Amino acid sequence: MRKNRTTLALAMLTVFGTHVQAAEKGIQKDENDVETLLITASPLKRTVLESSTPVTIISGEELDQNQAATLGDTLKNVPGVHSSYFGPVASSPIIRGLDGPRIKVVQNGLNASDASRVGPDHQVATETSTASQIEVLRGPATLLYGSGAIGGVVNVVDNRLPSQKQEGISGEVFGQYDNVADAKTFSTDLNAGSGNFAWHIDAYDRSTGDYKIPVPANIDEKGGSTTLRNSAIDANGYSLGGGWLTDDTRVALSYGRMDSAYGLPGEDGVFIKLKQDRYQGVVDWNNLDGFIQSVHWQNAYTDYQHSEIEGAEVGTTFKNESIESRLWAEHALIDGWKGIMGVHFNKTDFQAIGEEAFTPPTKTDSFALFVMEERKIGVLLWQLGSRVEQLTHKVDNTFFAELEQQPPIFFDNKDYTAMSASAGVVWNLDTNNSIAFNYAYSQRAPSASEIFAYGPHIGSGTYEIGGGFKIVNENGEYNVVQTGNDMDKEQSNNIDLTYRYNADSWNASFSLFHNQVDNYIFEQFTDLVVSDGALITQQAFDDYVVVTDEPEEADGLPVVIFSQQDAKLIGFEAQLDWHLTDEWRWEMFTDYTRAKLNEEGNVPRIPPMRVGSSLHYEYGNWHAEVEVTRNSQQDKIAANETKTDGYTMLAASTNYYLDLDNIDMTLYLKGENLTNEEGRIHSSYLKDEAPLSGRSFSIGLRARF
């Protein structure tokens, strides 16, 4: 009955939207003008309409409306973007079915340098409540960001590095309360300046209890608690920045601090304590004479650490210390071509320390050269680029020496050269219609954990073995031995075709993609488990549990090994924004990804098809909306996966805008999952243990001055 009601609501919105008379478009308060938004993630400063690859930017009231505790949840309504969802405490973006080390999360253009690319239980070390905009680049974005961006980039932009002069003080204050977890969020963002000097400060504080859920957490549990145990969050942070700005020069520096403590759903008594110190700097030289017209230099130093604490004891500590620098120059026109050329350096020192460390300490160095060019020829805007990157993993072999395995495990440095190139064109058919085409060839070097992993990964509930190993069966006894062979680079051939329509009363876009990934790296289940330190078959483990009746003495973690096969990912995204009248506006989006392995069926944890529709009403100082999102059933599953039922979410909100002299104030009330629907995310490692939050109501205030 509940599903029928929400599906009917979606149908009613669609029918209503097709029968209302359209009018000239006036930008409503909760939307952005796609003609003016600049992609800061691109050094060529293109707009969304000028990009040959699909890009989404959320900012202003739209970003405020989608504000959530995690980056993945904040982006949940962006077409093509889903979430790894480790409960409501940690979630990373999944773009077109690709996640982990294939998706770059960056802060102001430089790597976030946390541990979220290694495990789904690791929080992304960025904060959206103090961001000015978030940019999502779908498809390979390897030219500027490196081989790790084979699937896409999420760029969280804030004002900590001042870029504009200003006199006096401006900023905003934000506060929100949400009853689903007794959640309280506060943030502030202040900007000021005098003459050539500008400064910035922001801060946030978030605290929640355990989240309420519609049904018992475990999918097989009946009559249990409807509170998701161990899902509380306590987080805070701040950043300080200052800059010296003239017409020709900018020098800006910033420092940011983040502290967070959050539970791990499904692991009672286990929580993560995270801290990060981040320094960023930028130097711009503009309006230069000669062939080089401007030079830009970005730098970041990040010291990240989080500890997984069990009771009162620290189990495993993850550390990531990184230095990143990108230097590029914009050149004068060459036969009509304008563009940039640059170098990119990144050095990371990643460590996992403790009894449950599943990957050895590894230092990774990369150095790259890149070039990006574009030229307008008539109605065609051509965009070309290439990059070559040298990457080296230097592993600490003492991790393996402690295993006392024979023959001993020892890895030499792993060197990779990754090449990337792209060619795209934007064809303006007329003032309203355009078609964009982009082809990208990208190579990705395996990450350190994909090569060297050897141990229990509590977050994913598996015993991980890297691609640098193989499992051998010697007279019924299973052993892990070093292969002696290097893992191959992933090689992606990605094609994007996008149609865009932008007019007075409505705009729309539709994108098709085809991504052939050779040597795709994935976690392959082995039908083995680890019991008391030994590898045995699942059947032998089940028999052991039955005989001893003491399952707590045998952990029984399933063994996965990083393997490689060719894979194909195809799909689409579509968006529609239609101003029906001056007051009424209708939005729709949908996305779909189909991902198959050449030999072993389907790629694991691929999100299902999704359709969303929302109806907006704005009159005077009031804005209201109703939104319905349908997530389909996912039954195209990989080995050892189970299918996930579909679900429909209903949400509604109302905003009141108040202008008090120099203060623009927004008061809002928002309700989510109004039908208290059970929803489980197929791409989540905890889908059978952590459903989506239950019915919630939040009230908030944002004041800008």
XYZ file of C-alpha atoms in Angstrom:
705
model
C 0.000 0.000 0.000
C 2.785 2.428 0.927
C 4.601 1.757 -2.353
C 1.369 2.299 -4.305
C 0.776 5.677 -2.640
C 4.247 7.032 -3.342
C 4.334 5.679 -6.895
C 0.932 7.340 -7.495
C 2.328 10.628 -6.182
C 5.179 10.418 -8.692
C 2.735 9.789 -11.521
C 0.545 12.729 -10.462
C 3.535 15.081 -10.513
C 4.411 13.921 -14.014
C 0.868 14.302 -15.360
C 0.480 17.730 -13.762
C 3.770 18.867 -15.261
C 2.688 18.012 -18.807
C -0.562 20.008 -18.660
C 0.425 23.375 -17.193
C 1.040 26.300 -19.510
C 4.743 27.198 -19.689
C 5.925 30.757 -19.154
C 9.135 32.717 -19.366
C 11.689 31.468 -16.899
C 12.629 33.472 -13.830
C 15.314 31.905 -11.683
C 13.762 30.670 -8.444
C 15.596 31.014 -5.165
C 16.576 27.355 -4.894
C 18.108 26.961 -8.369
C 21.176 28.169 -10.240
C 21.647 29.778 -13.650
C 23.654 27.213 -15.648
C 24.726 29.946 -18.074
C 26.770 31.783 -15.442
C 28.175 29.097 -13.112
C 31.910 28.611 -13.682
C 33.617 25.252 -13.175
C 36.538 26.105 -10.889
C 37.767 22.517 -11.301
C 38.719 23.478 -14.869
C 41.603 25.955 -15.274
C 39.957 27.159 -18.493
C 36.979 28.440 -16.457
C 34.259 26.914 -18.593
C 30.561 27.038 -17.770
C 28.471 23.879 -17.555
C 27.112 24.546 -21.049
C 30.636 24.887 -22.488
C 31.944 21.558 -21.186
C 32.164 18.572 -23.506
C 31.839 16.277 -20.467
C 28.804 16.231 -18.140
C 29.240 18.505 -15.107
C 26.861 19.380 -12.282
C 27.353 22.302 -9.909
C 25.288 22.739 -6.756
C 25.562 25.977 -4.810
C 23.535 28.606 -2.979
C 20.028 27.621 -1.840
C 20.241 24.347 -3.758
C 23.294 23.315 -1.732
C 21.598 24.428 1.480
C 18.520 22.327 0.694
C 20.609 19.186 0.161
C 22.851 19.675 3.188
C 23.695 16.399 4.990
C 26.235 15.022 7.448
C 28.214 13.215 4.735
C 29.367 14.126 1.240
C 27.645 11.117 -0.299
C 24.271 12.047 1.207
C 24.668 15.701 0.174
C 25.066 14.608 -3.466
C 22.344 11.946 -3.416
C 20.099 13.817 -5.904
C 22.809 14.539 -8.474
C 22.196 12.440 -11.610
C 24.786 9.693 -11.993
C 25.956 10.003 -8.374
C 25.139 7.447 -5.688
C 26.662 6.620 -2.316
C 28.705 3.858 -0.708
C 26.603 4.519 2.445
C 28.254 3.046 5.499
C 25.175 3.998 7.469
C 24.533 7.736 7.984
C 28.026 8.256 9.432
C 30.232 7.747 6.368
C 29.441 7.735 2.672
C 31.567 8.398 -0.394
C 30.325 9.308 -3.873
C 29.880 6.596 -6.492
C 29.873 8.035 -10.013
C 28.434 5.916 -12.822
C 29.109 2.734 -10.851
C 32.745 3.581 -10.082
C 33.990 4.341 -6.574
C 36.964 4.049 -4.225
C 40.323 4.936 -5.791
C 38.659 5.671 -9.162
C 36.898 8.773 -7.809
C 38.902 11.811 -6.733
C 37.493 13.920 -3.920
C 39.300 17.255 -3.848
C 39.124 20.412 -1.745
C 39.611 23.571 -3.784
C 41.176 21.515 -6.570
C 43.653 19.496 -4.480
C 43.265 15.982 -3.080
C 41.373 15.644 0.222
C 44.150 13.187 1.241
C 42.124 11.157 3.724
C 41.531 7.384 3.936
C 38.091 7.343 2.295
C 39.476 5.871 -0.941
C 40.637 2.781 1.000
C 37.532 1.721 2.920
C 33.763 2.439 2.945
C 33.786 3.015 6.726
C 36.225 5.937 6.380
C 34.654 9.384 6.359
C 35.478 11.859 3.591
C 37.512 14.630 5.229
C 35.611 17.566 3.713
C 32.760 19.649 5.106
C 29.794 20.695 2.985
C 28.086 23.055 5.466
C 30.839 25.654 4.914
C 31.214 25.047 1.140
C 30.252 27.688 -1.422
C 29.705 25.137 -4.200
C 30.304 21.470 -5.035
C 31.270 20.435 -8.561
C 30.738 16.917 -9.901
C 32.660 15.947 -13.051
C 31.220 12.706 -14.418
C 33.446 10.438 -16.476
C 37.256 10.477 -16.644
C 38.836 13.703 -15.379
C 42.396 12.467 -15.416
C 44.022 15.335 -17.319
C 44.230 17.680 -14.348
C 43.710 15.298 -11.433
C 45.684 12.202 -12.336
C 45.091 8.542 -12.992
C 42.986 8.140 -9.844
C 40.202 10.187 -11.468
C 39.325 7.540 -14.046
C 35.686 7.638 -12.899
C 35.164 11.277 -12.017
C 35.905 14.128 -9.624
C 34.025 15.795 -6.781
C 35.434 19.243 -5.989
C 34.323 20.845 -2.714
C 34.905 24.595 -3.021
C 35.015 27.059 -0.133
C 36.369 30.562 0.473
C 39.364 29.709 2.660
C 41.711 31.014 -0.058
C 40.307 34.506 -0.770
C 40.061 35.300 -4.474
C 38.330 38.688 -4.485
C 38.908 42.035 -2.799
C 36.225 43.292 -0.490
C 35.633 46.080 1.993
C 33.927 45.360 5.290
C 32.504 42.052 6.488
C 30.145 39.583 4.835
C 29.181 36.033 5.648
C 26.512 33.700 6.853
C 25.348 31.779 9.915
C 23.544 28.442 9.681
C 21.759 26.304 12.266
C 19.642 23.157 11.919
C 17.885 20.617 14.132
C 16.778 17.186 12.854
C 14.639 14.921 15.021
C 15.632 11.611 13.358
C 18.834 11.514 15.416
C 18.438 14.512 17.728
C 20.939 16.099 15.327
C 22.207 19.637 15.832
C 24.337 21.394 13.207
C 25.836 24.869 13.362
C 28.189 26.614 10.952
C 29.437 30.084 10.226
C 31.347 31.606 7.335
C 32.904 35.089 7.540
C 34.765 37.054 4.870
C 36.295 40.489 5.228
C 38.897 42.750 3.729
C 40.518 46.116 3.531
C 42.483 47.449 0.592
C 44.496 44.620 -0.949
C 44.095 42.309 2.044
C 41.252 39.792 2.451
C 40.632 37.169 5.096
C 38.271 34.292 5.804
C 37.155 32.217 8.776
C 34.639 29.402 8.977
C 33.644 26.906 11.629
C 31.105 24.133 12.139
C 29.852 21.827 14.865
C 27.652 18.758 14.432
C 26.365 16.316 17.034
C 23.828 13.515 16.661
C 22.513 10.565 18.578
C 21.811 7.162 17.082
C 19.552 7.355 14.016
C 15.985 6.124 13.949
C 15.168 3.615 11.225
C 11.832 2.318 9.888
C 12.513 -1.371 10.594
C 15.007 -3.413 12.635
C 18.535 -2.948 11.312
C 19.223 -6.560 10.354
C 17.226 -7.535 7.302
C 16.394 -10.925 8.858
C 15.508 -9.538 12.285
C 11.867 -9.342 13.384
C 10.573 -7.224 16.213
C 13.937 -5.691 17.076
C 14.955 -2.123 17.807
C 14.220 0.615 15.273
C 17.295 2.562 16.299
C 20.501 2.060 14.336
C 22.927 1.335 17.135
C 26.359 2.925 17.114
C 25.472 5.552 14.502
C 26.109 8.761 16.460
C 28.377 11.561 15.212
C 30.311 14.267 17.045
C 32.258 16.501 14.651
C 33.668 19.992 14.529
C 36.233 21.995 12.596
C 37.344 25.370 11.389
C 39.531 27.016 8.759
C 41.394 30.322 8.590
C 42.650 31.983 5.448
C 44.087 35.235 4.226
C 45.278 36.698 0.977
C 47.001 39.652 -0.677
C 45.265 40.580 -3.916
C 46.124 43.081 -6.630
C 44.998 43.332 -10.245
C 47.970 41.183 -11.286
C 48.804 39.020 -8.274
C 47.167 36.832 -5.650
C 48.969 35.215 -2.721
C 46.715 33.301 -0.312
C 47.330 30.862 2.548
C 44.961 28.853 4.741
C 44.883 26.400 7.621
C 42.036 23.995 8.367
C 41.349 21.658 11.270
C 38.836 18.818 11.402
C 37.933 16.561 14.343
C 35.307 13.847 14.177
C 34.179 10.877 16.211
C 31.542 8.516 14.856
C 30.309 5.007 15.462
C 30.451 2.104 13.066
C 26.976 0.613 12.561
C 27.108 -3.164 12.737
C 30.132 -3.032 15.055
C 28.828 -2.394 18.568
C 31.345 -0.671 20.779
C 33.581 0.316 17.855
C 33.977 3.927 16.805
C 36.372 6.044 14.759
C 38.166 9.139 16.011
C 39.448 11.312 13.160
C 41.572 14.418 12.973
C 43.064 16.318 10.067
C 45.313 19.361 9.734
C 45.422 20.899 6.273
C 47.469 23.779 4.910
C 46.771 25.219 1.460
C 48.380 27.984 -0.543
C 47.985 29.534 -3.959
C 49.969 32.067 -5.954
C 48.590 33.629 -9.153
C 50.476 35.874 -11.551
C 48.097 37.427 -14.082
C 48.310 39.845 -17.035
C 51.838 38.822 -17.967
C 53.439 40.040 -21.199
C 54.675 37.623 -23.824
C 53.798 34.041 -24.679
C 52.948 33.115 -21.050
C 49.969 35.222 -19.999
C 49.402 33.892 -16.480
C 50.945 31.415 -14.030
C 49.149 29.606 -11.203
C 50.643 27.556 -8.380
C 48.531 25.477 -5.965
C 49.962 23.679 -2.935
C 48.622 21.614 -0.044
C 50.057 19.784 2.930
C 47.721 17.416 4.779
C 48.287 15.478 7.993
C 45.420 13.018 8.424
C 44.882 10.353 11.085
C 42.026 8.248 12.328
C 41.895 5.451 14.882
C 39.402 2.607 15.101
C 38.679 2.224 18.806
C 37.151 -0.907 20.318
C 35.929 -0.253 23.825
C 38.855 1.577 25.406
C 41.561 0.144 23.144
C 42.857 1.429 19.823
C 42.559 -1.356 17.245
C 43.999 0.156 14.066
C 45.278 3.634 13.272
C 45.359 4.991 9.726
C 47.688 7.858 8.872
C 48.045 9.721 5.602
C 50.584 12.508 5.235
C 50.663 14.153 1.835
C 52.235 16.996 -0.100
C 50.670 18.086 -3.389
C 51.704 20.806 -5.823
C 50.291 21.806 -9.196
C 51.889 24.509 -11.367
C 50.427 25.570 -14.693
C 50.660 28.437 -17.142
C 48.189 29.874 -19.621
C 49.696 30.691 -23.010
C 48.831 33.204 -25.694
C 46.770 32.182 -28.722
C 48.468 29.772 -31.120
C 46.578 29.675 -34.429
C 43.345 30.274 -32.499
C 44.063 27.730 -29.759
C 44.165 28.806 -26.123
C 45.074 26.573 -23.232
C 47.323 25.649 -20.354
C 50.328 23.446 -19.732
C 51.609 22.344 -16.369
C 53.213 19.921 -13.950
C 51.668 18.060 -11.025
C 53.478 16.483 -8.072
C 52.002 14.384 -5.273
C 53.736 12.568 -2.422
C 51.819 10.479 0.140
C 52.899 8.433 3.148
C 50.047 6.088 4.076
C 50.171 3.829 7.117
C 47.812 1.372 8.773
C 49.107 0.421 12.224
C 47.616 -2.185 14.543
C 46.535 -5.797 14.843
C 43.800 -5.386 12.228
C 45.881 -3.446 9.694
C 45.081 -4.970 6.313
C 47.574 -3.096 4.145
C 51.271 -2.293 4.695
C 52.687 1.221 5.088
C 53.328 2.581 1.597
C 54.869 5.752 0.209
C 53.506 6.792 -3.174
C 55.138 9.428 -5.383
C 53.703 10.727 -8.633
C 54.867 13.325 -11.126
C 52.967 14.368 -14.232
C 53.007 16.707 -17.223
C 49.707 17.837 -18.754
C 48.330 20.106 -21.449
C 44.744 21.251 -22.163
C 43.717 23.233 -25.256
C 40.527 24.604 -26.769
C 39.498 26.512 -29.878
C 36.241 27.971 -31.168
C 35.692 27.350 -34.881
C 32.302 28.658 -35.991
C 29.635 26.878 -33.949
C 32.092 24.245 -32.717
C 34.125 24.505 -29.504
C 36.961 21.957 -29.638
C 38.627 20.731 -26.424
C 41.767 18.587 -26.397
C 44.132 17.416 -23.689
C 46.754 14.890 -22.666
C 48.703 13.853 -19.583
C 51.602 11.547 -18.781
C 52.147 10.476 -15.178
C 54.901 8.496 -13.471
C 53.836 6.798 -10.232
C 55.844 4.706 -7.749
C 54.638 2.664 -4.753
C 57.338 2.055 -2.119
C 56.073 -0.588 0.297
C 57.398 -1.218 3.823
C 58.139 -4.954 3.749
C 58.454 -5.242 7.541
C 54.653 -5.640 7.496
C 55.082 -8.972 5.692
C 58.192 -10.012 7.638
C 56.094 -10.132 10.797
C 53.943 -12.824 9.169
C 56.961 -15.184 9.244
C 55.725 -16.799 6.061
C 57.829 -19.161 3.955
C 58.948 -18.359 1.388
C 59.224 -14.799 2.766
C 57.181 -12.019 1.133
C 59.148 -9.101 -0.269
C 58.012 -6.499 -2.803
C 60.247 -4.239 -4.855
C 59.091 -0.739 -5.710
C 56.161 -0.772 -8.138
C 56.562 1.711 -11.012
C 53.787 2.682 -13.411
C 53.506 5.145 -16.291
C 49.920 6.227 -16.915
C 48.834 8.002 -20.109
C 45.616 9.959 -20.588
C 44.168 11.853 -23.531
C 40.807 13.304 -24.458
C 39.111 14.978 -27.406
C 35.778 16.715 -27.171
C 33.575 19.123 -29.066
C 30.566 21.259 -28.152
C 28.311 21.968 -31.151
C 25.900 24.882 -30.718
C 23.077 24.005 -33.077
C 21.337 27.321 -32.328
C 20.845 29.653 -29.365
C 18.958 26.970 -27.419
C 20.274 23.591 -28.549
C 23.737 22.062 -28.279
C 25.349 18.650 -28.562
C 28.547 17.690 -26.770
C 30.766 14.716 -27.561
C 33.835 13.582 -25.646
C 36.208 10.652 -26.005
C 38.687 9.952 -23.204
C 41.416 7.349 -22.979
C 42.655 6.937 -19.404
C 45.059 4.651 -17.613
C 44.963 4.042 -13.863
C 47.755 2.522 -11.834
C 46.537 0.098 -9.150
C 46.371 1.634 -5.694
C 48.674 0.375 -2.958
C 45.881 -1.454 -1.141
C 44.764 -3.189 -4.349
C 48.274 -4.635 -4.725
C 49.490 -5.227 -1.168
C 46.360 -5.837 0.974
C 46.735 -8.839 3.290
C 44.449 -8.977 6.310
C 40.998 -8.433 7.830
C 39.158 -5.318 6.644
C 36.542 -4.771 9.332
C 34.752 -2.013 7.422
C 33.875 -4.253 4.481
C 33.566 -7.399 6.596
C 36.071 -9.308 4.465
C 39.600 -10.672 4.564
C 41.345 -8.840 1.721
C 44.215 -10.224 -0.360
C 45.854 -7.927 -2.893
C 46.563 -8.619 -6.524
C 50.243 -9.125 -5.683
C 49.293 -12.526 -4.248
C 47.570 -15.713 -5.287
C 45.942 -18.545 -3.360
C 47.277 -22.056 -3.938
C 45.798 -25.396 -2.901
C 48.438 -27.867 -1.758
C 46.891 -31.209 -0.834
C 43.759 -29.572 0.514
C 45.614 -26.861 2.416
C 45.140 -23.301 1.167
C 48.036 -20.871 1.297
C 48.689 -17.320 0.122
C 51.888 -16.824 -1.884
C 53.396 -13.892 -3.748
C 52.742 -13.981 -7.488
C 55.942 -12.310 -8.676
C 53.921 -10.520 -11.360
C 52.815 -6.886 -11.406
C 49.156 -5.962 -11.616
C 48.252 -4.358 -14.925
C 47.031 -0.788 -15.281
C 43.342 -0.245 -15.853
C 42.693 1.195 -19.307
C 39.460 3.064 -19.905
C 37.966 4.039 -23.256
C 35.052 6.317 -22.391
C 32.587 7.975 -24.765
C 30.114 10.664 -23.659
C 27.328 12.079 -25.811
C 25.235 14.886 -24.300
C 22.285 16.878 -25.628
C 21.452 20.170 -23.890
C 18.494 22.497 -24.308
C 18.455 25.880 -22.581
C 15.627 28.379 -23.149
C 13.513 30.934 -21.295
C 10.962 28.535 -19.864
C 12.919 25.314 -19.468
C 16.247 23.566 -19.762
C 17.128 19.934 -20.114
C 20.080 17.641 -20.651
C 20.460 14.002 -21.612
C 23.767 12.096 -21.536
C 24.729 8.662 -22.785
C 28.013 7.014 -21.838
C 29.919 3.892 -22.799
C 32.985 2.972 -20.769
C 35.120 -0.023 -21.712
C 37.610 -0.698 -18.900
C 40.311 -3.243 -19.653
C 42.005 -4.932 -16.670
C 39.236 -3.715 -14.363
C 40.203 -4.347 -10.718
C 37.533 -5.800 -8.442
C 37.215 -7.845 -5.257
C 36.523 -11.437 -6.226
C 35.030 -13.801 -3.654
C 36.914 -17.080 -3.295
C 34.507 -19.397 -1.388
C 37.099 -19.418 1.400
C 36.939 -17.978 4.906
C 39.560 -17.248 7.544
C 39.122 -19.240 10.733
C 41.655 -19.040 13.569
C 44.225 -17.672 11.117
C 43.777 -20.468 8.541
C 42.070 -20.459 5.147
C 39.325 -23.061 4.878
C 36.334 -23.576 2.618
C 33.000 -22.068 3.554
C 31.538 -25.561 3.843
C 34.287 -26.676 6.227
C 33.677 -23.594 8.350
C 29.920 -24.227 8.461
C 30.548 -27.831 9.521
C 32.985 -26.631 12.225
C 30.410 -24.231 13.664
C 27.754 -26.947 13.780
C 30.055 -29.440 15.525
C 31.562 -27.047 18.093
C 28.492 -24.845 18.566
C 30.991 -22.078 19.347
C 30.872 -19.699 16.362
C 32.403 -16.875 18.399
C 35.733 -18.717 18.345
C 35.879 -18.587 14.564
C 35.482 -15.213 12.889
C 34.725 -16.710 9.483
C 35.546 -13.596 7.439
C 35.005 -14.313 3.730
C 38.203 -14.086 1.682
C 38.286 -11.767 -1.320
C 41.214 -11.299 -3.682
C 41.770 -8.329 -5.961
C 41.429 -9.693 -9.493
C 41.339 -8.216 -12.983
C 38.959 -8.670 -15.881
C 37.715 -6.503 -18.697
C 34.481 -4.695 -17.837
C 31.912 -2.636 -19.719
C 29.796 0.101 -18.160
C 27.007 1.784 -20.109
C 24.222 4.073 -19.015
C 22.533 7.444 -19.113
C 21.548 10.505 -17.072
C 18.764 12.982 -17.777
C 17.554 16.215 -16.178
C 14.616 18.522 -16.821
C 13.854 21.909 -15.232
C 10.595 23.388 -16.530
C 9.112 26.713 -15.399
C 5.430 26.006 -15.895
C 4.310 29.470 -14.732
C 5.845 32.294 -12.720
C 5.039 30.360 -9.555
C 5.246 26.687 -10.553
C 8.346 24.740 -11.566
C 8.775 21.026 -12.273
C 12.053 19.102 -12.085
C 12.833 15.541 -13.109
C 15.989 13.434 -13.159
C 16.888 9.848 -13.875
C 20.060 7.776 -14.135
C 21.057 4.214 -14.920
C 24.295 2.221 -15.046
C 24.716 -1.319 -16.367
C 28.110 -2.847 -15.538
C 29.251 -6.298 -16.670
C 32.448 -8.296 -16.390
C 33.553 -10.106 -19.525
C 33.915 -13.500 -17.828
C 32.210 -13.513 -14.447
C 28.868 -11.808 -14.889
C 28.161 -8.480 -13.218
C 30.348 -5.897 -11.516
C 29.529 -5.915 -7.777
C 27.589 -3.215 -5.876
C 26.244 -1.305 -8.898
C 23.373 1.092 -8.018
C 20.021 0.418 -9.733
C 18.025 2.710 -11.992
C 16.584 5.782 -10.281
C 13.858 8.300 -11.196
C 13.086 11.471 -9.270
C 10.497 14.219 -9.686
C 9.831 17.385 -7.722
C 7.235 20.130 -7.925
C 8.151 23.642 -6.717
C 5.864 26.532 -5.839
C 7.215 30.012 -5.169
C 5.142 33.050 -4.342
C 6.455 36.189 -2.720
C 8.715 35.208 0.151
C 7.528 31.591 0.209
C 8.963 28.559 -1.544
C 7.619 25.022 -1.173
C 8.386 21.739 -2.866
C 7.386 18.092 -2.903
C 9.820 15.442 -4.130
C 9.416 11.756 -4.962
C 12.373 9.495 -5.796
C 12.036 5.889 -6.912
C 15.006 3.518 -6.615
C 14.401 0.357 -8.620
C 15.093 -3.196 -7.560
C 18.631 -4.362 -8.285
C 18.705 -7.990 -9.391
C 21.673 -7.789 -11.771
C 24.099 -8.938 -9.119
C 27.592 -10.379 -8.822
C 28.688 -13.588 -7.126
C 27.984 -13.616 -3.362
C 25.637 -10.636 -3.687
C 21.930 -10.676 -2.941
C 19.318 -8.669 -4.776
C 17.985 -5.440 -3.252
C 14.317 -4.477 -3.264
C 13.251 -1.178 -4.747
C 11.871 1.640 -2.626
C 10.281 5.078 -3.017
C 11.126 8.120 -0.927
C 8.781 11.080 -0.404
C 10.068 14.431 0.863
C 8.659 17.936 1.244
C 9.943 21.296 2.415
C 8.932 24.911 2.759
C 11.150 28.001 2.970
C 10.390 31.539 4.056
C 12.753 34.305 2.937
C 13.013 37.426 5.051
C 14.973 40.559 4.177
C 16.013 42.498 7.275
C 18.004 45.553 6.178
C 21.401 44.039 5.263
C 20.518 40.501 6.358
C 18.916 37.929 4.045
C 17.346 35.282 6.234
C 15.928 31.897 5.264
C 13.732 29.869 7.616
C 12.847 26.355 6.534
C 11.045 23.202 7.551
C 11.876 19.944 5.800
C 10.502 16.426 6.021
C 12.209 13.366 4.537
C 11.080 9.778 4.079
C 7.605 10.943 5.032
C 6.086 7.496 4.504
C 8.727 5.887 6.761
C 9.741 3.562 3.918
C 12.342 0.839 4.354
C 15.188 1.592 1.948
C 18.418 -0.331 1.580
C 21.221 0.885 -0.685
C 22.545 -1.853 -2.950
C 26.018 -0.294 -3.190
C 26.445 -0.328 0.602
C 28.550 -2.962 2.376
C 26.003 -2.675 5.218
C 22.805 -2.893 3.201
C 21.530 -5.862 5.239
C 22.481 -4.226 8.555
C 21.859 -0.489 8.059
C 18.727 0.711 6.230
C 18.211 4.356 5.385
C 16.968 6.676 8.121
C 13.290 6.764 8.995
C 10.812 9.616 8.846
C 12.516 12.867 9.811
C 11.656 16.515 10.286
C 14.229 19.269 10.404
C 14.003 22.976 11.050
C 16.731 25.407 10.115
C 17.804 29.001 9.784
C 20.384 30.562 7.479
C 21.265 34.247 7.637
C 23.465 35.972 5.049
C 24.838 39.471 5.522
